[in-house]
């Protein structure tokens, strides 16, 4: 029996999340850290099996609570404000350095090899000068943090530029969801959806509507070549719910999840450079 500290368990949690895209339960994170220690003493052609029991999404809030104290000890600094009355903005996680972490862990996973290759596809994206400014990004970040906290916390595991792209797209989703809440008539709601349909067209014409969300989404589209299909489908599905807000069968619920929520996962994958059939299938299933 080998014991690890809370700090070491958090290192295991971070490592598996960033290398494999799997968020382990904190209990399993102890084994992940110890497996790294064992792997450093093994030859490169030896395999090691880790039994990961339970899902870590239930522990994300717990991790967020302890990171202000433990995070700086392992170079994982979220800089959450202990005093919510302070005006300094919440800064983001430091960019993830895959090669450095690979060297430190002593083993190279299949997913890590794929991510290394995907960096090449990301480097081929369009890196024209951004039109969004720091206040635009901060506006989107705060909107997502306030209205979509779970996915906001998940976004913090991505490299900083990807996080900002995700915040822009998820902020747009927040605005779409709120249309039915802030409008007093169907006509007013339809006018707002028409605005977003036009905004999507302008994003891909390199002429974004001059609002914080549109500028951030425009930069995400330009930087990572986000497929127009996902954004158009997101707007259309939210609009369809305005006309038919109920589900008659379980199949209707599944279809809605695939069309509305998977459309938010696909752009995140594309921003990370992940574009393949298996990832698309997984995104649809998760949605």
Coordinates of C-alpha atoms in Angstrom, one line a residue:
X1 CA 0.0 0.0 0.0
X2 CA 1.4 3.4 -1.0
X3 CA 0.0 6.7 0.1
X4 CA 0.1 10.1 -1.6
X5 CA -0.6 13.6 -0.4
X6 CA -3.5 15.8 -1.5
X7 CA -1.0 17.8 -3.6
X8 CA 0.3 14.7 -5.3
X9 CA -3.3 13.4 -6.0
X10 CA -4.1 16.8 -7.6
X11 CA -1.0 16.3 -9.8
X12 CA -2.4 12.9 -10.9
X13 CA -5.8 14.5 -11.5
X14 CA -4.3 17.2 -13.7
X15 CA -2.0 14.8 -15.6
X16 CA -4.7 12.3 -16.7
X17 CA -7.1 15.2 -17.6
X18 CA -4.6 16.9 -19.8
X19 CA -3.0 13.9 -21.4
X20 CA -6.0 11.7 -21.9
X21 CA -9.0 14.0 -21.7
X22 CA -10.3 11.8 -18.9
X23 CA -11.3 13.6 -15.7
X24 CA -10.6 11.0 -12.9
X25 CA -12.3 10.8 -9.6
X26 CA -10.1 12.2 -6.8
X27 CA -9.8 8.7 -5.3
X28 CA -8.4 7.4 -8.6
X29 CA -6.1 10.4 -8.9
X30 CA -4.0 8.9 -6.1
X31 CA -3.3 5.8 -8.2
X32 CA -2.6 7.9 -11.3
X33 CA 0.1 9.8 -9.4
X34 CA 1.7 6.7 -8.0
X35 CA 1.6 5.0 -11.4
X36 CA 3.7 7.9 -12.7
X37 CA 6.2 7.3 -10.0
X38 CA 6.3 3.6 -10.8
X39 CA 6.6 4.3 -14.6
X40 CA 9.7 6.4 -14.0
X41 CA 11.4 3.2 -12.8
X42 CA 10.3 1.0 -15.7
X43 CA 11.7 0.6 -19.1
X44 CA 10.1 2.4 -22.0
X45 CA 8.7 -0.8 -23.6
X46 CA 6.9 -1.8 -20.4
X47 CA 3.2 -1.2 -20.0
X48 CA 1.3 -0.3 -16.9
X49 CA -2.4 -0.6 -16.3
X50 CA -4.3 1.9 -14.1
X51 CA -7.8 1.1 -12.8
X52 CA -9.8 4.3 -12.9
X53 CA -13.0 3.9 -10.9
X54 CA -15.6 6.6 -11.0
X55 CA -16.1 9.9 -12.8
X56 CA -14.3 13.1 -11.9
X57 CA -16.8 15.6 -13.1
X58 CA -18.4 15.3 -9.6
X59 CA -15.1 16.5 -8.2
X60 CA -14.5 19.5 -10.4
X61 CA -15.9 21.9 -7.9
X62 CA -13.8 20.4 -5.1
X63 CA -10.7 20.8 -7.2
X64 CA -11.6 24.4 -7.9
X65 CA -11.9 25.0 -4.2
X66 CA -8.5 23.7 -3.3
X67 CA -6.6 25.0 -6.3
X68 CA -6.0 28.5 -4.8
X69 CA -4.0 26.7 -2.0
X70 CA -2.5 23.7 -3.7
X71 CA -2.4 24.8 -7.3
X72 CA 0.7 27.1 -7.0
X73 CA 2.7 24.3 -5.4
X74 CA 2.4 22.2 -8.6
X75 CA 2.5 25.1 -11.1
X76 CA -1.2 25.0 -11.7
X77 CA -2.3 28.5 -10.8
X78 CA -5.9 29.5 -11.3
X79 CA -5.5 32.6 -9.1
X80 CA -9.1 32.4 -7.8
X81 CA -9.9 35.4 -5.6
X82 CA -10.5 34.4 -2.0
X83 CA -12.4 37.7 -1.5
X84 CA -15.2 38.0 -4.2
X85 CA -15.4 41.8 -3.5
X86 CA -12.0 42.3 -5.1
X87 CA -12.2 43.8 -8.6
X88 CA -9.2 42.0 -10.1
X89 CA -10.4 39.6 -12.8
X90 CA -10.0 35.9 -12.5
X91 CA -6.9 34.9 -14.5
X92 CA -6.8 31.6 -16.3
X93 CA -4.7 28.5 -16.0
X94 CA -1.2 28.7 -17.4
X95 CA -0.9 27.3 -20.9
X96 CA -0.4 23.6 -20.9
X97 CA 3.1 22.5 -22.1
X98 CA 2.6 18.9 -23.3
X99 CA 6.3 18.1 -24.0
X100 CA 7.4 19.3 -20.5
X101 CA 4.7 17.3 -18.8
X102 CA 5.5 14.2 -20.9
X103 CA 9.1 14.5 -19.9
X104 CA 8.2 14.8 -16.2
X105 CA 5.7 11.9 -16.2
X106 CA 8.1 9.3 -17.7
X107 CA 5.6 7.8 -20.0
X108 CA 3.8 8.7 -23.3
X109 CA 0.2 7.8 -23.8
X110 CA -1.6 7.1 -27.0
X111 CA -3.8 10.2 -26.5
X112 CA -0.7 12.3 -25.8
X113 CA 0.9 11.2 -29.1
X114 CA -2.3 12.1 -30.9
X115 CA -2.4 15.5 -29.2
X116 CA 1.2 16.1 -30.2
X117 CA 0.3 15.4 -33.8
X118 CA -2.8 17.6 -33.5
X119 CA -0.6 20.6 -32.6
X120 CA 0.5 20.5 -36.2
X121 CA -3.0 20.9 -37.4
X122 CA -3.5 23.8 -35.0
X123 CA -0.4 25.5 -36.2
X124 CA -2.0 25.5 -39.7
X125 CA -5.0 27.5 -38.5
X126 CA -5.5 31.1 -39.5
X127 CA -3.7 33.3 -37.0
X128 CA -4.8 36.7 -38.3
X129 CA -4.8 39.6 -35.8
X130 CA -7.7 39.3 -33.4
X131 CA -10.5 41.8 -33.4
X132 CA -11.5 41.1 -29.8
X133 CA -9.9 42.9 -26.9
X134 CA -9.3 41.9 -23.3
X135 CA -12.6 43.4 -22.1
X136 CA -14.5 41.3 -24.7
X137 CA -12.9 38.1 -23.5
X138 CA -13.5 39.0 -19.9
X139 CA -17.2 39.7 -20.7
X140 CA -17.6 36.3 -22.3
X141 CA -15.7 34.6 -19.4
X142 CA -17.9 36.1 -16.8
X143 CA -21.1 35.3 -18.7
X144 CA -20.1 31.7 -19.0
X145 CA -18.9 31.5 -15.4
X146 CA -22.2 32.9 -14.2
X147 CA -24.6 30.9 -16.3
X148 CA -22.7 27.7 -17.3
X149 CA -20.4 27.1 -14.4
X150 CA -19.8 23.4 -15.0
X151 CA -18.6 23.9 -18.5
X152 CA -16.7 27.0 -17.5
X153 CA -14.7 24.9 -15.0
X154 CA -14.1 22.2 -17.7
X155 CA -12.8 24.9 -20.1
X156 CA -10.1 25.8 -17.7
X157 CA -8.3 22.6 -18.5
X158 CA -7.6 23.8 -22.1
X159 CA -4.7 26.0 -23.2
X160 CA -5.4 29.7 -22.8
X161 CA -6.2 30.6 -26.4
X162 CA -8.6 27.6 -26.7
X163 CA -10.3 28.6 -23.5
X164 CA -11.0 32.1 -24.9
X165 CA -12.5 30.6 -28.0
X166 CA -14.7 28.3 -26.0
X167 CA -15.8 31.1 -23.8
X168 CA -16.9 33.1 -26.8
X169 CA -19.0 30.2 -28.3
X170 CA -20.5 29.3 -25.0
X171 CA -21.3 32.9 -24.2
X172 CA -23.2 32.9 -27.5
X173 CA -25.1 29.8 -26.4
X174 CA -26.0 31.6 -23.1
X175 CA -27.5 34.5 -25.1
X176 CA -29.4 32.1 -27.3
X177 CA -30.9 30.3 -24.3
X178 CA -31.8 33.5 -22.6
X179 CA -33.9 34.8 -25.6
X180 CA -37.0 33.0 -24.4
X181 CA -36.4 34.4 -20.9
X182 CA -36.0 38.1 -21.8
X183 CA -38.5 38.5 -24.6
X184 CA -42.2 39.0 -24.1
X185 CA -43.5 37.8 -27.4
X186 CA -42.8 35.3 -30.1
X187 CA -42.2 38.0 -32.7
X188 CA -39.5 39.6 -30.5
X189 CA -37.8 36.3 -30.0
X190 CA -37.8 35.5 -33.7
X191 CA -36.2 38.9 -34.4
X192 CA -33.4 38.1 -32.0
X193 CA -32.8 34.7 -33.6
X194 CA -32.8 36.4 -37.0
X195 CA -30.1 38.7 -35.6
X196 CA -28.0 35.7 -34.7
X197 CA -28.5 34.0 -38.0
X198 CA -27.2 37.1 -39.7
X199 CA -24.3 37.4 -37.1
X200 CA -23.2 33.9 -38.0
X201 CA -23.1 34.8 -41.7
X202 CA -21.0 37.9 -41.0
X203 CA -18.6 35.9 -38.9
X204 CA -17.6 33.9 -41.9
X205 CA -17.5 37.0 -44.1
X206 CA -14.9 38.5 -41.9
X207 CA -17.3 41.2 -40.9
X208 CA -18.4 40.4 -37.4
X209 CA -21.1 42.3 -35.6
X210 CA -19.4 44.7 -33.2
X211 CA -20.4 43.2 -29.9
X212 CA -18.1 41.4 -27.4
X213 CA -19.5 37.9 -28.1
X214 CA -19.4 38.3 -31.9
X215 CA -15.8 39.6 -31.8
X216 CA -14.7 36.7 -29.6
X217 CA -16.5 34.1 -31.8
X218 CA -15.0 35.7 -34.9
X219 CA -11.5 35.2 -33.5
X220 CA -12.3 31.6 -32.6
X221 CA -13.5 30.9 -36.2
X222 CA -10.5 32.6 -37.8
X223 CA -7.9 31.1 -35.5
X224 CA -9.2 27.5 -35.4
X225 CA -11.3 27.3 -38.6
X226 CA -14.4 26.4 -36.6
X227 CA -16.9 24.7 -38.9
X228 CA -19.9 26.9 -39.7
X229 CA -22.2 23.9 -39.4
X230 CA -21.9 23.8 -35.6
X231 CA -22.8 27.4 -35.1
X232 CA -25.6 27.5 -37.6
X233 CA -27.1 24.3 -36.1
X234 CA -26.8 25.7 -32.6
X235 CA -28.9 28.8 -33.5
X236 CA -31.4 26.8 -35.5
X237 CA -32.0 24.3 -32.7
X238 CA -32.5 26.9 -30.1
X239 CA -34.9 28.6 -32.4
X240 CA -36.8 25.4 -33.0
X241 CA -37.2 25.0 -29.2
X242 CA -39.0 28.3 -29.2
X243 CA -41.6 26.9 -31.5
X244 CA -41.8 23.4 -30.0
X245 CA -40.5 23.5 -26.4
X246 CA -41.8 20.0 -25.4
X247 CA -40.6 16.5 -26.1
X248 CA -42.9 13.7 -27.0
X249 CA -40.5 10.8 -26.9
X250 CA -37.1 9.9 -25.4
X251 CA -35.8 9.9 -29.0
X252 CA -36.8 13.6 -29.3
X253 CA -34.7 14.3 -26.2
X254 CA -31.7 12.5 -27.6
X255 CA -32.0 14.3 -30.9
X256 CA -32.2 17.6 -29.1
X257 CA -29.1 16.8 -27.1
X258 CA -27.2 15.8 -30.2
X259 CA -28.1 18.9 -32.1
X260 CA -27.9 21.5 -29.4
X261 CA -25.3 20.3 -26.9
X262 CA -23.0 18.4 -29.2
X263 CA -22.7 21.6 -31.3
X264 CA -20.9 23.1 -28.3
X265 CA -18.5 20.2 -27.9
X266 CA -17.4 20.0 -31.6
X267 CA -16.0 23.5 -31.7
X268 CA -14.0 22.8 -28.5
X269 CA -12.5 19.7 -30.2
X270 CA -11.7 21.6 -33.3
X271 CA -10.0 24.4 -31.4
X272 CA -7.8 21.6 -29.8
X273 CA -7.0 20.3 -33.2
X274 CA -9.1 17.2 -32.8
X275 CA -10.9 16.3 -36.0
X276 CA -11.8 12.7 -36.7
X277 CA -14.8 10.4 -36.9
X278 CA -14.3 8.9 -33.5
X279 CA -14.2 12.2 -31.8
X280 CA -17.3 13.4 -33.7
X281 CA -19.1 10.2 -32.6
X282 CA -18.1 10.8 -29.0
X283 CA -19.2 14.4 -29.1
X284 CA -22.7 13.3 -30.4
X285 CA -23.0 10.7 -27.7
X286 CA -22.0 13.1 -24.9
X287 CA -24.5 15.7 -26.3

